[in-house]
Amino acid sequence: MRPAEVIPGLRPDFSWEIPDRLNMARQCLSHPAEQTAILDLSDGMDRAITVGELHGMVDGLARALLQQVQSGERVGVLLSQSPWCAAAHLAIWKIGAISVPLFKLFKRDALASRVGDAGAKFVLTDAEGAALVGDLALPLLVDEIAMDGDPVPFAETGPEDPAVLIYTSGTTGSPKGALHGHRVLTGHLPGVSISHNHLRKGDCLWTPADWAWIGGLFDVLMPGLALGIPVVASRLDKFTPAACADVIARGGVRNVFFPPTALRMLKAANQTIPGLRSVASGGEPLGAEMLAWGKQAFGLTINEFYGQTECNMVASSCAEDFPVQPGCIGKPVPGHEVAVIDRDGKPSDEEGDVAIRRGSASMLLKYWNRPEATAEKFRGDWLITGDRGVWEGDYLRFVGRDDDVITSAGYRIGPAEIEDCLLTHPAVATVGVVGKPDPLRTEIVKAYVVLKPGAEAAEVELQDWVKDRLAHYSYPREVAFLEELPMTVTGKVIRKELKARARKERDFSAREGIDALDAATYLSVAYQSNKEKK
């Protein structure tokens, strides 16, 4: 790893460089006014927004907000990738209020739960978003409310003062609001830079991920603004490999954060994208097959990184500094103390809970309105991620979510390795692996597979594929073929839904006295029929 003096956010001794007074809006708007901040390719646009222009947009919104919003109040932001989305968050932070990122693909119940839990009276949005918000809060149209006037001073906030309330994607339960202070941006800078082989002059960032999520907002947009790296704004209405390549070419993009789902779609289309300097990915493990494909498609090694909404960008690969090890999510990012701990909270060399010690700058302040959940998230000085991992030298290998690890005949089996193996089969497009309750073995490995268009594969073929490549006890004893997998809006497989499906299959099989394959087939047909009716 490079010396700390070239890693943003850190002092030479790798301690955090966080002043007593800190406001994220000031961090992002402190560059020369003529410098390009955002390349706007949204909605058919093609223009550069300078720091000065962005600051003018921020102040216009800030003046309007000061008429009705107090310091510490929560304000929703329901905008897709655009300069106005960036300006909305910055304006809220500049006046000392708390922004709440919201996603336009949310249905009414999802919006209502987040707006209601946050207690947000106002939502900065556009005409499309206003229709979605309805009467949940007062929609404020960003292109209409901006006011002229004197420059707005930055609120004198500190690093621990609340700034942003980001709701989790709900892969393991109902979404929780992670409240972060103004230090959270600084906490992301080392990992973001490292995951892109050290960001530098001449770079240009983009992600197809929406800026409503921590991956878009704090892995790309805000670090780019803070570090003076231009960021492309272009949210695709529908992600396609051709549209993705077009954005990268038109925007002169050099550095991309691709969620794993996007990489899988690019791979399925055999899409190559030249001219990139770095590709980073996080959210779920990629596996050796995807990394090998990435070298062919991009001419570089994909850097995987690790974190979660509660404490992000804490481990990363960096092909420029050290060899990337397939199956591992890299090494701890300087500034973050990452450990694998046992049930007593002690660091361990065996498989255990992935944990992060208090003091990480990207760590949440608390869960909003959830003191019990906040307490449960910590074990002593350690934040428990809910993931299982094991050290391989100084590389961290992801085993699986704590509640995803499969216990079968006394063996503990991580689903990620099996999924990675099945994804190397030429017929498999995507896959989710879970444990299915079994009276003899506690659980059996069950694989839910989506095949590539026009491809064919039999259950025994995929079972043998895993048997020939992994441990004999880890092959899927059952394989079900689906048209699609349940996914979050951020592209992660919702394992709890697959587990619930597996339990229904077991119960139906026992009740009707039919074998597991027939039960799975019947429920698949019923599921598809119900979906079509909806």
Short mmCIF file of C-alpha atoms in Angstrom, two decimals:
data_model
loop_
_atom_site.label_atom_id
_atom_site.label_comp_id
_atom_site.label_asym_id
_atom_site.label_seq_id
_atom_site.Cartn_x
_atom_site.Cartn_y
_atom_site.Cartn_z
CA MET A 1 0.00 0.00 0.00
CA ARG A 2 1.19 3.51 -0.76
CA PRO A 3 2.32 5.99 1.89
CA ALA A 4 -0.48 7.83 3.65
CA GLU A 5 0.56 11.19 2.27
CA VAL A 6 -0.84 10.12 -1.13
CA ILE A 7 -4.01 8.54 0.30
CA PRO A 8 -6.71 11.19 0.72
CA GLY A 9 -8.29 11.62 4.13
CA LEU A 10 -5.31 10.27 6.09
CA ARG A 11 -2.32 11.69 7.92
CA PRO A 12 1.18 10.20 7.41
CA ASP A 13 0.61 7.83 10.36
CA PHE A 14 -2.61 6.55 8.71
CA SER A 15 -4.81 8.27 11.30
CA TRP A 16 -7.84 10.20 10.07
CA GLU A 17 -7.36 13.81 9.02
CA ILE A 18 -10.62 15.16 10.38
CA PRO A 19 -10.85 18.77 11.61
CA ASP A 20 -13.06 19.90 14.50
CA ARG A 21 -15.25 21.84 12.05
CA LEU A 22 -16.33 19.84 9.02
CA ASN A 23 -19.11 20.29 6.48
CA MET A 24 -19.35 17.96 3.49
CA ALA A 25 -20.70 20.72 1.25
CA ARG A 26 -17.53 22.74 1.86
CA GLN A 27 -15.43 19.65 1.10
CA CYS A 28 -17.10 19.26 -2.29
CA LEU A 29 -17.18 22.94 -3.31
CA SER A 30 -13.66 24.00 -2.29
CA HIS A 31 -12.05 23.66 -5.74
CA PRO A 32 -11.44 26.46 -8.27
CA ALA A 33 -14.72 27.82 -9.66
CA GLU A 34 -13.74 27.13 -13.28
CA GLN A 35 -12.92 23.46 -12.64
CA THR A 36 -15.32 20.86 -14.06
CA ALA A 37 -17.37 19.17 -11.36
CA ILE A 38 -20.01 17.19 -13.28
CA LEU A 39 -20.32 16.15 -16.93
CA ASP A 40 -24.07 16.16 -17.47
CA LEU A 41 -25.18 13.50 -19.97
CA SER A 42 -28.61 13.08 -18.37
CA ASP A 43 -31.79 13.45 -20.44
CA GLY A 44 -29.90 13.99 -23.67
CA MET A 45 -27.69 16.74 -22.25
CA ASP A 46 -23.98 17.06 -22.97
CA ARG A 47 -22.43 19.87 -20.97
CA ALA A 48 -19.85 20.46 -18.28
CA ILE A 49 -21.00 21.91 -14.95
CA THR A 50 -18.20 23.83 -13.25
CA VAL A 51 -17.67 24.03 -9.51
CA GLY A 52 -18.81 27.64 -9.64
CA GLU A 53 -22.02 26.75 -11.46
CA LEU A 54 -22.73 23.90 -9.06
CA HIS A 55 -22.11 26.20 -6.10
CA GLY A 56 -24.60 28.68 -7.57
CA MET A 57 -27.23 25.92 -7.83
CA VAL A 58 -26.48 24.87 -4.25
CA ASP A 59 -26.91 28.40 -2.90
CA GLY A 60 -30.14 28.89 -4.84
CA LEU A 61 -31.63 25.82 -3.16
CA ALA A 62 -30.09 26.68 0.21
CA ARG A 63 -31.75 30.12 0.25
CA ALA A 64 -35.13 28.52 -0.40
CA LEU A 65 -34.60 25.82 2.23
CA LEU A 66 -33.61 28.36 4.87
CA GLN A 67 -37.11 29.82 4.59
CA GLN A 68 -38.67 26.66 6.05
CA VAL A 69 -36.05 24.10 7.16
CA GLN A 70 -34.20 24.14 10.47
CA SER A 71 -30.78 22.71 11.26
CA GLY A 72 -31.08 18.99 11.97
CA GLU A 73 -34.34 18.55 10.05
CA ARG A 74 -34.56 15.70 7.55
CA VAL A 75 -35.18 16.57 3.90
CA GLY A 76 -35.78 13.92 1.24
CA VAL A 77 -33.96 13.94 -2.11
CA LEU A 78 -35.88 12.13 -4.86
CA LEU A 79 -33.83 12.79 -7.99
CA SER A 80 -31.99 10.61 -10.51
CA GLN A 81 -28.39 11.20 -11.58
CA SER A 82 -28.18 14.89 -12.48
CA PRO A 83 -26.43 18.08 -11.32
CA TRP A 84 -29.61 18.98 -9.41
CA CYS A 85 -29.33 15.76 -7.38
CA ALA A 86 -25.81 16.70 -6.32
CA ALA A 87 -26.87 20.29 -5.59
CA ALA A 88 -29.82 19.13 -3.48
CA HIS A 89 -27.68 17.08 -1.08
CA LEU A 90 -25.01 19.78 -0.89
CA ALA A 91 -27.59 22.50 -0.17
CA ILE A 92 -29.12 20.45 2.65
CA TRP A 93 -25.71 19.83 4.19
CA LYS A 94 -24.65 23.44 3.72
CA ILE A 95 -27.49 24.68 5.98
CA GLY A 96 -26.87 21.96 8.59
CA ALA A 97 -29.91 19.80 7.75
CA ILE A 98 -29.96 16.05 7.04
CA SER A 99 -30.51 14.65 3.54
CA VAL A 100 -32.50 11.44 2.98
CA PRO A 101 -31.72 9.82 -0.40
CA LEU A 102 -34.82 8.30 -2.05
CA PHE A 103 -35.11 6.11 -5.13
CA LYS A 104 -37.51 6.76 -8.02
CA LEU A 105 -38.18 3.06 -8.53
CA PHE A 106 -39.69 2.83 -5.05
CA LYS A 107 -43.40 2.14 -4.96
CA ARG A 108 -45.63 4.16 -2.65
CA ASP A 109 -45.29 1.86 0.39
CA ALA A 110 -41.48 1.92 0.17
CA LEU A 111 -41.43 5.71 -0.09
CA ALA A 112 -44.00 6.07 2.69
CA SER A 113 -42.01 3.90 5.11
CA ARG A 114 -38.80 5.87 4.59
CA VAL A 115 -40.32 9.36 4.48
CA GLY A 116 -42.48 8.54 7.50
CA ASP A 117 -39.69 6.96 9.55
CA ALA A 118 -37.35 9.89 8.79
CA GLY A 119 -40.03 12.44 9.65
CA ALA A 120 -39.23 14.32 6.45
CA LYS A 121 -41.66 17.20 5.84
CA PHE A 122 -40.09 18.21 2.52
CA VAL A 123 -38.68 16.33 -0.49
CA LEU A 124 -36.47 18.01 -3.09
CA THR A 125 -37.49 16.51 -6.42
CA ASP A 126 -38.73 17.16 -9.97
CA ALA A 127 -42.15 16.87 -11.56
CA GLU A 128 -41.86 13.11 -11.97
CA GLY A 129 -40.83 12.70 -8.34
CA ALA A 130 -43.56 15.03 -7.09
CA ALA A 131 -46.16 12.67 -8.53
CA LEU A 132 -44.54 9.79 -6.65
CA VAL A 133 -44.36 11.70 -3.37
CA GLY A 134 -48.00 12.72 -3.50
CA ASP A 135 -49.18 13.72 -0.01
CA LEU A 136 -46.39 11.89 1.86
CA ALA A 137 -44.46 15.18 2.19
CA LEU A 138 -44.34 18.58 0.52
CA PRO A 139 -42.49 18.19 -2.80
CA LEU A 140 -40.17 21.10 -3.63
CA LEU A 141 -39.28 21.27 -7.33
CA VAL A 142 -35.57 22.04 -7.55
CA ASP A 143 -35.79 23.86 -10.87
CA GLU A 144 -38.50 26.19 -9.54
CA ILE A 145 -37.67 27.04 -5.91
CA ALA A 146 -34.09 28.30 -6.33
CA MET A 147 -33.75 31.90 -5.09
CA ASP A 148 -31.26 34.64 -5.97
CA GLY A 149 -29.38 36.46 -3.23
CA ASP A 150 -26.16 36.74 -1.28
CA PRO A 151 -23.85 33.72 -0.84
CA VAL A 152 -25.08 31.31 1.83
CA PRO A 153 -22.53 30.61 4.58
CA PHE A 154 -21.64 27.03 5.41
CA ALA A 155 -23.17 25.82 8.67
CA GLU A 156 -20.52 25.39 11.34
CA THR A 157 -20.99 21.65 11.67
CA GLY A 158 -18.61 19.13 13.20
CA PRO A 159 -17.67 15.62 12.04
CA GLU A 160 -20.15 13.96 14.43
CA ASP A 161 -23.09 16.21 13.49
CA PRO A 162 -25.74 14.28 11.52
CA ALA A 163 -25.70 14.90 7.77
CA VAL A 164 -27.29 12.04 5.85
CA LEU A 165 -29.81 9.30 6.64
CA ILE A 166 -29.40 6.36 4.24
CA TYR A 167 -31.77 3.42 4.37
CA THR A 168 -30.40 -0.09 3.91
CA SER A 169 -31.57 -2.10 0.92
CA GLY A 170 -33.34 -4.65 3.11
CA THR A 171 -31.53 -7.83 2.05
CA THR A 172 -31.76 -9.28 5.57
CA GLY A 173 -34.87 -7.61 6.99
CA SER A 174 -36.84 -4.39 6.92
CA PRO A 175 -34.79 -1.36 5.79
CA LYS A 176 -33.14 0.55 8.63
CA GLY A 177 -32.04 4.17 8.49
CA ALA A 178 -28.27 4.50 8.99
CA LEU A 179 -27.53 8.01 10.29
CA HIS A 180 -24.11 9.32 9.30
CA GLY A 181 -22.18 12.41 10.36
CA HIS A 182 -20.20 14.85 8.22
CA ARG A 183 -17.11 12.65 8.63
CA VAL A 184 -18.63 9.92 6.43
CA LEU A 185 -17.30 11.45 3.20
CA THR A 186 -13.75 11.60 4.54
CA GLY A 187 -14.20 7.98 5.66
CA HIS A 188 -14.86 6.95 2.05
CA LEU A 189 -11.96 8.79 0.40
CA PRO A 190 -9.14 6.28 1.04
CA GLY A 191 -11.12 3.25 -0.12
CA VAL A 192 -12.62 4.95 -3.16
CA SER A 193 -9.23 6.16 -4.32
CA ILE A 194 -7.54 2.80 -3.67
CA SER A 195 -10.29 0.81 -5.42
CA HIS A 196 -9.58 2.87 -8.55
CA ASN A 197 -5.82 2.29 -8.41
CA HIS A 198 -5.40 5.70 -6.74
CA LEU A 199 -7.50 8.41 -8.36
CA ARG A 200 -5.45 11.13 -10.05
CA LYS A 201 -5.57 14.08 -12.42
CA GLY A 202 -7.11 13.10 -15.75
CA ASP A 203 -9.53 10.59 -14.25
CA CYS A 204 -13.30 10.73 -14.72
CA LEU A 205 -15.82 8.73 -12.66
CA TRP A 206 -19.17 7.14 -13.48
CA THR A 207 -21.47 4.43 -12.19
CA PRO A 208 -24.76 3.06 -13.54
CA ALA A 209 -25.87 2.76 -9.89
CA ASP A 210 -28.42 5.34 -8.80
CA TRP A 211 -27.17 8.12 -6.52
CA ALA A 212 -29.98 7.24 -4.08
CA TRP A 213 -27.79 4.45 -2.68
CA ILE A 214 -24.55 4.63 -0.75
CA GLY A 215 -22.75 2.99 -3.69
CA GLY A 216 -23.66 5.81 -6.07
CA LEU A 217 -23.67 8.69 -3.61
CA PHE A 218 -20.55 7.97 -1.53
CA ASP A 219 -18.56 5.55 -3.69
CA VAL A 220 -18.67 7.84 -6.74
CA LEU A 221 -20.43 11.23 -6.68
CA MET A 222 -19.32 12.87 -3.45
CA PRO A 223 -15.76 11.46 -3.38
CA GLY A 224 -15.32 12.64 -6.97
CA LEU A 225 -16.46 16.16 -6.04
CA ALA A 226 -14.33 16.19 -2.88
CA LEU A 227 -11.21 15.01 -4.72
CA GLY A 228 -11.72 17.26 -7.74
CA ILE A 229 -12.35 14.34 -10.12
CA PRO A 230 -15.09 15.02 -12.72
CA VAL A 231 -18.19 12.82 -12.32
CA VAL A 232 -20.47 11.85 -15.20
CA ALA A 233 -24.22 12.13 -14.52
CA SER A 234 -26.18 9.72 -16.70
CA ARG A 235 -28.74 7.45 -15.11
CA LEU A 236 -29.85 4.91 -17.72
CA ASP A 237 -33.60 4.35 -17.87
CA LYS A 238 -32.74 0.75 -18.64
CA PHE A 239 -29.25 -0.67 -18.31
CA THR A 240 -28.03 -2.24 -21.52
CA PRO A 241 -24.44 -3.06 -22.43
CA ALA A 242 -24.64 -0.85 -25.54
CA ALA A 243 -26.02 2.15 -23.61
CA CYS A 244 -23.36 1.67 -20.94
CA ALA A 245 -20.55 1.64 -23.50
CA ASP A 246 -22.04 4.75 -25.12
CA VAL A 247 -22.02 6.73 -21.85
CA ILE A 248 -18.42 5.74 -21.18
CA ALA A 249 -17.33 6.77 -24.67
CA ARG A 250 -19.25 10.09 -24.75
CA GLY A 251 -18.23 11.08 -21.23
CA GLY A 252 -14.57 10.15 -21.57
CA VAL A 253 -15.02 7.96 -18.48
CA ARG A 254 -11.82 6.48 -17.10
CA ASN A 255 -13.04 4.95 -13.85
CA VAL A 256 -16.26 2.98 -13.31
CA PHE A 257 -18.00 1.45 -10.33
CA PHE A 258 -19.97 -1.48 -11.75
CA PRO A 259 -22.35 -3.34 -9.43
CA PRO A 260 -22.00 -7.12 -9.92
CA THR A 261 -25.34 -7.28 -11.74
CA ALA A 262 -24.08 -4.85 -14.37
CA LEU A 263 -20.91 -6.88 -14.83
CA ARG A 264 -22.94 -10.05 -15.33
CA MET A 265 -25.04 -8.33 -18.01
CA LEU A 266 -21.94 -7.04 -19.78
CA LYS A 267 -20.39 -10.51 -19.65
CA ALA A 268 -23.53 -12.18 -21.01
CA ALA A 269 -23.44 -9.77 -23.96
CA ASN A 270 -19.69 -10.27 -24.53
CA GLN A 271 -19.32 -6.49 -24.29
CA THR A 272 -15.81 -5.07 -24.40
CA ILE A 273 -15.06 -1.53 -23.21
CA PRO A 274 -11.64 -0.07 -24.05
CA GLY A 275 -9.99 3.00 -22.58
CA LEU A 276 -10.77 2.49 -18.90
CA ARG A 277 -8.07 2.91 -16.26
CA SER A 278 -9.97 1.21 -13.42
CA VAL A 279 -13.09 -0.79 -12.70
CA ALA A 280 -14.27 -1.27 -9.12
CA SER A 281 -17.09 -3.49 -7.90
CA GLY A 282 -18.70 -4.25 -4.57
CA GLY A 283 -21.88 -5.63 -3.07
CA GLU A 284 -21.23 -9.34 -3.52
CA PRO A 285 -18.19 -11.47 -4.47
CA LEU A 286 -17.31 -11.77 -8.16
CA GLY A 287 -15.31 -15.00 -8.33
CA ALA A 288 -12.39 -16.08 -10.50
CA GLU A 289 -14.46 -16.45 -13.68
CA MET A 290 -15.68 -12.85 -13.60
CA LEU A 291 -12.22 -11.50 -12.82
CA ALA A 292 -10.76 -13.45 -15.75
CA TRP A 293 -13.47 -12.13 -18.06
CA GLY A 294 -12.82 -8.58 -16.83
CA LYS A 295 -9.21 -8.76 -17.97
CA GLN A 296 -10.36 -9.66 -21.48
CA ALA A 297 -13.26 -7.19 -21.64
CA PHE A 298 -11.59 -4.16 -20.04
CA GLY A 299 -7.91 -4.93 -20.37
CA LEU A 300 -7.45 -4.54 -16.61
CA THR A 301 -8.07 -6.27 -13.29
CA ILE A 302 -11.36 -5.47 -11.55
CA ASN A 303 -10.82 -4.26 -7.99
CA GLU A 304 -13.36 -5.62 -5.50
CA PHE A 305 -14.16 -3.60 -2.40
CA TYR A 306 -16.17 -4.28 0.73
CA GLY A 307 -18.44 -2.40 3.07
CA GLN A 308 -22.07 -1.82 3.88
CA THR A 309 -24.42 1.11 4.39
CA GLU A 310 -23.51 1.22 8.08
CA CYS A 311 -19.73 1.33 7.50
CA ASN A 312 -18.53 1.43 3.94
CA MET A 313 -15.31 1.12 1.95
CA VAL A 314 -13.33 -0.65 4.69
CA ALA A 315 -11.51 -3.22 2.52
CA SER A 316 -10.45 -3.18 -1.10
CA SER A 317 -8.28 -4.70 -3.75
CA CYS A 318 -5.84 -2.50 -5.63
CA ALA A 319 -4.25 -4.16 -8.64
CA GLU A 320 -1.74 -1.32 -8.93
CA ASP A 321 -0.39 -2.02 -5.43
CA PHE A 322 -0.74 -5.79 -4.91
CA PRO A 323 -1.97 -8.91 -6.77
CA VAL A 324 -5.71 -9.41 -6.67
CA GLN A 325 -6.64 -12.76 -5.14
CA PRO A 326 -9.82 -14.32 -6.61
CA GLY A 327 -12.43 -15.07 -3.96
CA CYS A 328 -11.06 -12.42 -1.63
CA ILE A 329 -12.35 -8.88 -1.19
CA GLY A 330 -8.91 -7.40 -0.77
CA LYS A 331 -7.09 -6.02 2.24
CA PRO A 332 -8.21 -3.58 4.96
CA VAL A 333 -8.15 0.01 3.75
CA PRO A 334 -5.80 2.21 5.84
CA GLY A 335 -7.74 4.03 8.54
CA HIS A 336 -10.16 1.14 9.06
CA GLU A 337 -9.35 -1.67 11.48
CA VAL A 338 -11.03 -4.80 10.12
CA ALA A 339 -10.98 -8.11 11.97
CA VAL A 340 -12.50 -11.56 11.92
CA ILE A 341 -13.68 -12.17 15.49
CA ASP A 342 -15.07 -15.12 17.42
CA ARG A 343 -18.23 -15.19 19.53
CA ASP A 344 -16.31 -13.73 22.48
CA GLY A 345 -15.32 -10.70 20.42
CA LYS A 346 -11.68 -11.73 20.07
CA PRO A 347 -9.78 -11.59 16.76
CA SER A 348 -9.42 -15.04 15.23
CA ASP A 349 -7.52 -16.76 12.43
CA GLU A 350 -10.47 -19.11 11.92
CA GLU A 351 -13.76 -18.36 10.17
CA GLY A 352 -15.73 -15.82 12.16
CA ASP A 353 -17.67 -12.57 12.09
CA VAL A 354 -16.28 -9.76 9.94
CA ALA A 355 -16.08 -6.74 12.24
CA ILE A 356 -14.85 -3.15 12.16
CA ARG A 357 -13.45 -1.39 15.21
CA ARG A 358 -15.05 1.84 16.42
CA GLY A 359 -13.19 4.86 15.09
CA SER A 360 -13.76 4.19 11.41
CA ALA A 361 -14.72 7.52 9.84
CA SER A 362 -17.35 5.91 7.58
CA MET A 363 -19.15 4.26 10.53
CA LEU A 364 -22.74 5.22 11.24
CA LEU A 365 -23.64 7.33 14.26
CA LYS A 366 -26.67 5.13 14.98
CA TYR A 367 -29.75 3.61 13.42
CA TRP A 368 -32.52 6.18 13.22
CA ASN A 369 -35.23 5.52 15.84
CA ARG A 370 -33.77 2.03 16.46
CA PRO A 371 -31.73 2.08 19.71
CA GLU A 372 -32.07 -1.69 20.16
CA ALA A 373 -30.82 -2.36 16.64
CA THR A 374 -27.91 0.04 17.23
CA ALA A 375 -26.92 -1.83 20.40
CA GLU A 376 -27.22 -5.21 18.65
CA LYS A 377 -24.95 -4.01 15.84
CA PHE A 378 -21.96 -3.79 18.20
CA ARG A 379 -20.03 -6.35 20.23
CA GLY A 380 -17.84 -4.29 22.53
CA ASP A 381 -15.72 -1.99 20.36
CA TRP A 382 -16.57 -3.92 17.20
CA LEU A 383 -19.32 -3.23 14.67
CA ILE A 384 -20.59 -6.62 13.53
CA THR A 385 -21.25 -6.59 9.80
CA GLY A 386 -23.36 -9.75 9.78
CA ASP A 387 -20.93 -11.29 7.28
CA ARG A 388 -18.70 -14.30 7.81
CA GLY A 389 -15.09 -14.24 6.67
CA VAL A 390 -11.67 -15.78 7.09
CA TRP A 391 -8.14 -14.45 6.63
CA GLU A 392 -5.92 -15.83 3.89
CA GLY A 393 -2.68 -14.16 4.87
CA ASP A 394 -3.56 -10.46 4.88
CA TYR A 395 -6.41 -10.94 2.37
CA LEU A 396 -10.00 -11.12 3.61
CA ARG A 397 -12.13 -13.88 2.10
CA PHE A 398 -15.91 -13.41 2.22
CA VAL A 399 -17.68 -16.63 3.25
CA GLY A 400 -21.28 -15.37 3.30
CA ARG A 401 -23.87 -13.60 5.39
CA ASP A 402 -24.00 -15.05 8.90
CA ASP A 403 -27.56 -16.21 8.26
CA ASP A 404 -26.67 -17.42 4.74
CA VAL A 405 -23.99 -19.92 5.78
CA ILE A 406 -25.35 -23.45 5.23
CA THR A 407 -24.94 -26.17 7.85
CA SER A 408 -25.11 -29.58 6.17
CA ALA A 409 -24.10 -32.89 7.75
CA GLY A 410 -21.80 -31.05 10.14
CA TYR A 411 -20.13 -28.99 7.42
CA ARG A 412 -20.40 -25.20 7.24
CA ILE A 413 -20.74 -24.17 3.61
CA GLY A 414 -20.55 -20.64 2.20
CA PRO A 415 -22.94 -20.10 -0.72
CA ALA A 416 -20.67 -17.63 -2.54
CA GLU A 417 -18.12 -20.26 -3.56
CA ILE A 418 -20.83 -22.51 -5.01
CA GLU A 419 -22.41 -19.61 -6.86
CA ASP A 420 -19.02 -18.62 -8.28
CA CYS A 421 -18.48 -22.20 -9.46
CA LEU A 422 -21.89 -22.48 -11.13
CA LEU A 423 -21.38 -19.13 -12.85
CA THR A 424 -18.41 -20.62 -14.69
CA HIS A 425 -20.79 -23.08 -16.43
CA PRO A 426 -21.43 -21.79 -19.95
CA ALA A 427 -25.23 -22.13 -19.64
CA VAL A 428 -25.67 -20.27 -16.34
CA ALA A 429 -26.62 -16.59 -16.35
CA THR A 430 -27.11 -16.08 -12.62
CA VAL A 431 -27.65 -18.18 -9.53
CA GLY A 432 -28.63 -18.01 -5.88
CA VAL A 433 -27.66 -20.71 -3.38
CA VAL A 434 -29.35 -21.25 -0.01
CA GLY A 435 -29.78 -23.90 2.63
CA LYS A 436 -33.01 -25.90 2.48
CA PRO A 437 -34.16 -27.52 5.77
CA ASP A 438 -33.55 -31.27 5.79
CA PRO A 439 -34.35 -33.72 8.60
CA LEU A 440 -31.24 -35.81 8.01
CA ARG A 441 -28.54 -33.25 7.24
CA THR A 442 -30.00 -30.15 8.98
CA GLU A 443 -29.84 -28.40 5.61
CA ILE A 444 -29.03 -29.34 2.05
CA VAL A 445 -27.52 -27.05 -0.57
CA LYS A 446 -30.21 -25.79 -2.95
CA ALA A 447 -29.34 -23.84 -6.10
CA TYR A 448 -31.81 -21.63 -7.93
CA VAL A 449 -30.49 -21.10 -11.45
CA VAL A 450 -31.38 -18.75 -14.29
CA LEU A 451 -30.05 -20.01 -17.62
CA LYS A 452 -28.80 -17.84 -20.45
CA PRO A 453 -31.30 -17.27 -23.29
CA GLY A 454 -31.46 -20.38 -25.45
CA ALA A 455 -29.14 -22.37 -23.19
CA GLU A 456 -29.93 -25.76 -21.68
CA ALA A 457 -28.54 -27.61 -18.67
CA ALA A 458 -29.79 -30.54 -16.60
CA GLU A 459 -29.74 -30.74 -12.82
CA VAL A 460 -27.22 -33.59 -12.77
CA GLU A 461 -24.96 -31.68 -15.18
CA LEU A 462 -24.72 -28.72 -12.81
CA GLN A 463 -24.32 -31.02 -9.79
CA ASP A 464 -21.39 -32.77 -11.46
CA TRP A 465 -19.93 -29.40 -12.45
CA VAL A 466 -19.67 -28.45 -8.77
CA LYS A 467 -18.61 -31.94 -7.62
CA ASP A 468 -15.68 -31.87 -10.02
CA ARG A 469 -14.48 -28.47 -8.79
CA LEU A 470 -15.33 -28.05 -5.10
CA ALA A 471 -15.50 -30.16 -1.95
CA HIS A 472 -17.63 -33.29 -2.31
CA TYR A 473 -20.07 -32.15 0.39
CA SER A 474 -20.83 -28.74 -1.11
CA TYR A 475 -22.55 -29.64 -4.38
CA PRO A 476 -26.24 -28.64 -4.68
CA ARG A 477 -28.38 -31.68 -3.91
CA GLU A 478 -31.27 -29.87 -5.53
CA VAL A 479 -31.30 -27.49 -8.50
CA ALA A 480 -34.34 -25.47 -9.56
CA PHE A 481 -34.51 -23.49 -12.78
CA LEU A 482 -36.22 -20.08 -12.62
CA GLU A 483 -36.90 -17.32 -15.13
CA GLU A 484 -35.52 -14.73 -12.71
CA LEU A 485 -34.21 -14.39 -9.16
CA PRO A 486 -35.63 -12.05 -6.51
CA MET A 487 -33.37 -9.00 -6.48
CA THR A 488 -33.16 -5.78 -4.51
CA VAL A 489 -33.20 -2.54 -6.48
CA THR A 490 -29.42 -2.47 -6.01
CA GLY A 491 -29.04 -5.83 -7.77
CA LYS A 492 -28.40 -8.13 -4.83
CA VAL A 493 -30.08 -11.53 -4.62
CA ILE A 494 -32.68 -11.50 -1.83
CA ARG A 495 -31.69 -14.73 -0.14
CA LYS A 496 -34.44 -14.54 2.47
CA GLU A 497 -37.00 -14.94 -0.35
CA LEU A 498 -35.14 -17.94 -1.76
CA LYS A 499 -34.97 -19.44 1.74
CA ALA A 500 -38.69 -18.89 2.20
CA ARG A 501 -39.28 -20.57 -1.15
CA ALA A 502 -37.13 -23.54 -0.11
CA ARG A 503 -39.09 -23.90 3.14
CA LYS A 504 -42.38 -23.83 1.20
CA GLU A 505 -41.05 -26.56 -1.09
CA ARG A 506 -40.18 -28.72 1.92
CA ASP A 507 -43.55 -28.16 3.58
CA PHE A 508 -45.49 -28.75 0.36
CA SER A 509 -43.53 -31.93 -0.37
CA ALA A 510 -44.22 -33.31 3.10
CA ARG A 511 -47.90 -32.33 3.06
CA GLU A 512 -48.67 -33.65 -0.41
CA GLY A 513 -46.41 -36.69 -0.22
CA ILE A 514 -44.51 -35.83 -3.41
CA ASP A 515 -40.79 -35.62 -4.05
CA ALA A 516 -38.79 -32.40 -3.83
CA LEU A 517 -38.46 -31.92 -7.60
CA ASP A 518 -42.21 -32.14 -8.17
CA ALA A 519 -42.84 -29.73 -5.27
CA ALA A 520 -40.34 -27.23 -6.64
CA THR A 521 -41.82 -27.47 -10.15
CA TYR A 522 -45.38 -27.02 -8.90
CA LEU A 523 -44.47 -23.97 -6.81
CA SER A 524 -42.48 -22.45 -9.70
CA VAL A 525 -45.51 -22.70 -11.99
CA ALA A 526 -47.78 -21.27 -9.30
CA TYR A 527 -45.36 -18.42 -8.62
CA GLN A 528 -45.14 -17.48 -12.30
CA SER A 529 -48.92 -17.69 -12.69
CA ASN A 530 -49.49 -15.38 -9.72
CA LYS A 531 -46.88 -12.94 -11.02
CA GLU A 532 -48.56 -12.76 -14.44
CA LYS A 533 -51.93 -12.09 -12.80
CA LYS A 534 -50.42 -9.13 -10.94
#
